[in-house]
Tab-separated table of C-alpha atoms and ligand atoms in Angstrom:
chain	number	residue	atom	x	y	z
A	1	ASN	CA	-133.271	-79.385	-156.477
A	2	SER	CA	-132.916	-76.445	-154.140
A	3	GLN	CA	-136.532	-75.360	-153.805
A	4	GLN	CA	-138.095	-75.751	-150.398
A	5	MET	CA	-141.598	-76.945	-149.595
A	6	ARG	CA	-143.020	-75.839	-146.263
A	7	VAL	CA	-145.353	-78.060	-144.236
A	8	GLN	CA	-148.068	-75.401	-144.206
A	9	ASP	CA	-148.014	-75.202	-148.007
A	10	LEU	CA	-148.478	-78.937	-148.499
A	11	PRO	CA	-152.304	-79.119	-148.511
A	12	LYS	CA	-152.616	-76.500	-151.245
A	13	ALA	CA	-149.783	-78.000	-153.296
A	14	ALA	CA	-151.402	-81.421	-152.930
A	15	THR	CA	-154.865	-80.449	-154.103
A	16	GLU	CA	-153.539	-78.338	-156.964
A	17	HIS	CA	-150.448	-80.100	-158.242
A	18	PHE	CA	-150.027	-83.635	-156.917
A	19	PRO	CA	-150.691	-86.428	-159.384
A	20	LEU	CA	-153.545	-88.698	-158.368
A	21	CYS	CA	-151.199	-91.342	-156.894
A	22	MET	CA	-149.723	-88.893	-154.377
A	23	LEU	CA	-152.937	-86.995	-153.726
A	24	THR	CA	-154.636	-90.295	-152.873
A	25	LEU	CA	-151.916	-91.115	-150.343
A	26	PHE	CA	-151.894	-87.605	-148.906
A	27	GLN	CA	-155.646	-87.691	-148.356
A	28	ALA	CA	-155.584	-91.193	-146.892
A	29	LEU	CA	-152.935	-90.049	-144.424
A	30	ARG	CA	-154.955	-87.024	-143.379
A	31	ARG	CA	-158.129	-89.053	-143.073
A	32	ASP	CA	-156.711	-92.111	-141.252
A	33	ALA	CA	-153.781	-90.486	-139.382
A	34	HIS	CA	-151.856	-93.452	-140.752
A	35	LEU	CA	-150.335	-94.912	-143.909
A	36	ARG	CA	-148.981	-98.387	-144.363
A	37	HIS	CA	-145.367	-99.037	-145.279
A	38	GLY	CA	-145.718	-98.992	-149.072
A	39	GLY	CA	-147.595	-95.722	-148.930
A	40	ARG	CA	-145.119	-94.136	-146.549
A	41	MET	CA	-142.259	-94.994	-148.876
A	42	GLN	CA	-143.978	-93.765	-152.017
A	43	LEU	CA	-145.271	-90.511	-150.521
A	44	SER	CA	-142.271	-89.600	-148.366
A	45	LEU	CA	-139.780	-89.921	-151.225
A	46	PHE	CA	-142.047	-87.833	-153.442
A	47	LEU	CA	-142.312	-85.161	-150.737
A	48	LYS	CA	-138.578	-85.152	-150.267
A	49	ALA	CA	-138.129	-84.554	-154.000
A	50	ILE	CA	-140.531	-81.592	-154.043
A	51	GLY	CA	-138.378	-79.947	-151.415
A	52	LEU	CA	-139.710	-81.033	-148.015
A	53	ARG	CA	-136.634	-81.087	-145.804
A	54	MET	CA	-136.044	-83.878	-143.327
A	55	GLU	CA	-136.915	-81.948	-140.165
A	56	ASP	CA	-140.105	-80.700	-141.794
A	57	ALA	CA	-140.938	-84.191	-143.037
A	58	LEU	CA	-140.589	-85.579	-139.518
A	59	ALA	CA	-142.791	-82.801	-138.140
A	60	PHE	CA	-145.383	-83.374	-140.850
A	61	TRP	CA	-145.617	-87.169	-140.453
A	62	LYS	CA	-145.487	-86.935	-136.695
A	63	GLY	CA	-148.271	-84.356	-136.681
A	64	GLU	CA	-150.501	-86.658	-138.719
A	65	PHE	CA	-149.679	-89.937	-136.946
A	66	THR	CA	-149.922	-88.548	-133.427
A	67	ARG	CA	-153.588	-87.818	-133.933
A	68	LYS	CA	-153.886	-91.561	-133.215
A	69	ILE	CA	-150.674	-92.745	-131.536
A	70	THR	CA	-148.337	-91.193	-128.982
A	71	ALA	CA	-145.238	-89.219	-129.894
A	72	GLU	CA	-143.100	-91.917	-128.241
A	73	ASP	CA	-144.691	-94.583	-130.412
A	74	PHE	CA	-144.107	-92.507	-133.499
A	75	ASP	CA	-140.458	-91.968	-132.644
A	76	LYS	CA	-139.971	-95.669	-131.966
A	77	ARG	CA	-141.830	-97.090	-134.935
A	78	TYR	CA	-141.675	-94.604	-137.768
A	79	ALA	CA	-139.035	-91.904	-137.343
A	80	TYR	CA	-136.131	-94.179	-138.220
A	81	ASN	CA	-137.538	-95.159	-141.593
A	82	LEU	CA	-138.303	-91.584	-142.496
A	83	ARG	CA	-134.790	-90.480	-141.646
A	84	HIS	CA	-133.572	-93.516	-143.556
A	85	ASN	CA	-135.353	-92.236	-146.657
A	86	TYR	CA	-133.311	-89.080	-146.343
A	87	GLY	CA	-130.146	-91.136	-146.131
A	88	LYS	CA	-129.526	-90.185	-142.505
A	89	GLU	CA	-129.650	-93.692	-141.070
A	90	GLY	CA	-128.430	-97.144	-141.958
A	91	LYS	CA	-126.470	-97.359	-145.181
A	92	ARG	CA	-126.982	-93.659	-145.821
A	93	THR	CA	-128.353	-94.432	-149.218
A	94	ASP	CA	-130.083	-91.457	-150.719
A	95	TYR	CA	-133.325	-93.036	-151.858
A	96	THR	CA	-134.709	-91.803	-155.137
A	97	PRO	CA	-138.410	-91.088	-155.539
A	98	TYR	CA	-140.545	-93.615	-157.396
A	99	SER	CA	-141.038	-93.277	-161.133
A	100	CYS	CA	-144.432	-94.094	-162.683
A	101	GLN	CA	-143.015	-97.420	-163.715
A	102	LYS	CA	-142.114	-98.218	-160.142
A	103	CYS	CA	-145.526	-97.083	-158.843
A	104	LEU	CA	-147.220	-99.184	-161.512
A	105	ALA	CA	-145.208	-102.221	-160.467
A	106	GLN	CA	-146.284	-102.038	-156.808
A	107	THR	CA	-148.335	-104.856	-155.378
A	108	VAL	CA	-151.327	-103.257	-153.755
A	109	GLY	CA	-154.586	-104.592	-152.476
A	110	ALA	CA	-154.398	-105.219	-148.759
A	111	VAL	CA	-156.917	-103.308	-146.683
A	112	GLY	CA	-155.678	-99.796	-145.983
A	113	GLU	CA	-153.167	-99.734	-148.837
A	114	TYR	CA	-153.313	-96.774	-151.171
A	115	HIS	CA	-149.947	-96.757	-152.903
A	116	GLY	CA	-149.267	-97.725	-156.491
A	117	CYS	CA	-150.847	-95.952	-159.463
A	118	PRO	CA	-154.609	-95.402	-159.052
A	119	TYR	CA	-155.091	-95.423	-162.816
A	120	ARG	CA	-154.170	-99.077	-162.595
A	121	THR	CA	-155.334	-100.077	-159.119
A	122	LEU	CA	-158.813	-98.512	-159.077
A	123	GLY	CA	-161.794	-99.986	-160.828
A	124	SER	CA	-163.367	-97.821	-163.523
A	125	ALA	CA	-166.253	-96.522	-161.404
A	126	GLN	CA	-164.015	-95.680	-158.460
A	127	LEU	CA	-161.473	-94.009	-160.720
A	128	LYS	CA	-164.116	-91.804	-162.328
A	129	GLU	CA	-165.400	-90.832	-158.916
A	130	SER	CA	-161.905	-89.934	-157.765
A	131	LEU	CA	-161.200	-87.923	-160.899
A	132	VAL	CA	-164.321	-85.841	-160.369
A	133	GLU	CA	-163.783	-85.399	-156.664
A	134	ASN	CA	-160.004	-84.989	-156.518
A	135	MET	CA	-158.936	-83.843	-159.972
A	136	LYS	CA	-162.035	-81.640	-160.339
A	137	LEU	CA	-162.854	-83.071	-163.763
A	138	THR	CA	-166.374	-83.074	-165.144
A	139	PRO	CA	-168.063	-86.490	-165.372
A	140	MET	CA	-167.557	-86.424	-169.160
A	141	GLN	CA	-163.848	-85.651	-168.801
A	142	ALA	CA	-163.467	-88.320	-166.130
A	143	LYS	CA	-165.071	-90.854	-168.464
A	144	GLN	CA	-162.623	-89.959	-171.222
A	145	VAL	CA	-159.645	-90.354	-168.881
A	146	ALA	CA	-160.910	-93.597	-167.327
A	147	GLU	CA	-161.317	-95.112	-170.789
A	148	LYS	CA	-157.609	-94.643	-171.463
A	149	ALA	CA	-156.818	-96.297	-168.152
A	150	GLN	CA	-159.092	-99.217	-168.955
A	151	GLN	CA	-157.163	-99.749	-172.167
A	152	GLY	CA	-154.009	-100.029	-170.075
A	153	HIS	CA	-152.667	-96.574	-170.973
A	154	TYR	CA	-152.204	-95.467	-167.386
A	155	GLN	CA	-149.654	-92.730	-167.918
A	156	LEU	CA	-151.552	-91.349	-170.902
A	157	ALA	CA	-154.671	-91.273	-168.749
A	158	CYS	CA	-152.748	-89.393	-166.072
A	159	GLY	CA	-151.355	-86.948	-168.627
A	160	ARG	CA	-154.835	-86.321	-170.014
A	161	ALA	CA	-156.132	-85.602	-166.525
A	162	LEU	CA	-153.329	-83.061	-166.109
A	163	GLU	CA	-154.142	-81.396	-169.449
A	164	LEU	CA	-157.819	-81.163	-168.612
A	165	ARG	CA	-157.256	-80.063	-165.047
A	166	ARG	CA	-154.573	-77.421	-165.523
A	167	PHE	CA	-154.243	-76.599	-169.207
A	168	GLY	CA	-157.841	-76.297	-170.419
A	169	GLY	CA	-157.492	-79.545	-172.363
A	170	GLU	CA	-154.560	-78.315	-174.420
A	171	GLU	CA	-152.294	-81.213	-175.447
A	172	LEU	CA	-148.892	-81.176	-173.814
A	173	GLU	CA	-145.782	-82.371	-175.594
A	174	GLU	CA	-144.346	-84.205	-172.604
A	175	ASN	CA	-145.686	-87.539	-171.436
A	176	VAL	CA	-145.995	-88.273	-167.739
A	177	MET	CA	-143.111	-90.534	-166.726
A	178	HIS	CA	-142.623	-89.618	-163.096
A	179	PRO	CA	-144.843	-88.233	-160.325
A	180	ASN	CA	-142.291	-85.506	-159.599
A	181	GLN	CA	-142.211	-84.536	-163.267
A	182	TYR	CA	-146.024	-84.349	-163.197
A	183	PHE	CA	-145.760	-81.978	-160.234
A	184	GLU	CA	-143.333	-79.703	-162.097
A	185	MET	CA	-145.486	-79.769	-165.244
A	186	SER	CA	-148.578	-78.907	-163.236
A	187	ARG	CA	-146.858	-75.990	-161.550
A	188	LYS	CA	-145.862	-74.586	-164.932
A	189	SER	CA	-149.546	-73.987	-165.582
A	190	GLU	CA	-149.298	-71.140	-163.077
A	191	LEU	CA	-146.492	-69.336	-164.883
B	1	LIG	FE1	-148.740	-91.279	-160.437
B	1	LIG	FE2	-147.510	-91.849	-162.726
B	1	LIG	FE3	-149.791	-93.073	-162.059
B	1	LIG	FE4	-149.788	-90.524	-162.752
B	1	LIG	S1	-149.252	-92.272	-164.074
B	1	LIG	S2	-150.904	-91.395	-161.027
B	1	LIG	S3	-147.870	-89.806	-161.878
B	1	LIG	S4	-147.843	-93.242	-161.012
């Protein structure tokens, strides 16, 4: 994956092409100037895989967090883990981004936690609201998508949201298996 994502292009990419799991985290980070550990892991590995380089990732996270804490605090408490995710610290493991399965398996629920898959973690009313607000679906479309989620078909619900949002409702052949695959599929709608 040689494409590069620039920090200044992130907001537009997020609102247009991030799946709901990553958009939810991105917005929570921008709103709260903070994300808890599970969210940092899930979002930072996703961002790495869409081409955000390590130095840019550090600048991005630092820019958000230092709206509330000092730069020294950020460097002490958060920079190591971010570099770690890029395999630059510790065991130098190159962490792979979370698949849908891994997002779906996350334990979420503490106050201020927004990771996991929202199709599973959100209640029906909240999910519909988020689909209208964030995925720009109509209330009718959101209802259709939320029904799939309620039946436990989280990835199908996510795929349907993508079809409605970017492909005029046309059915896609691929199922959503991975947030980074969703991102690539969504970007194809622009070609
Ligand atoms: Fe993210 Fe996958 Fe859930 Fe879609 S189905 S919101 S890509 S975890």
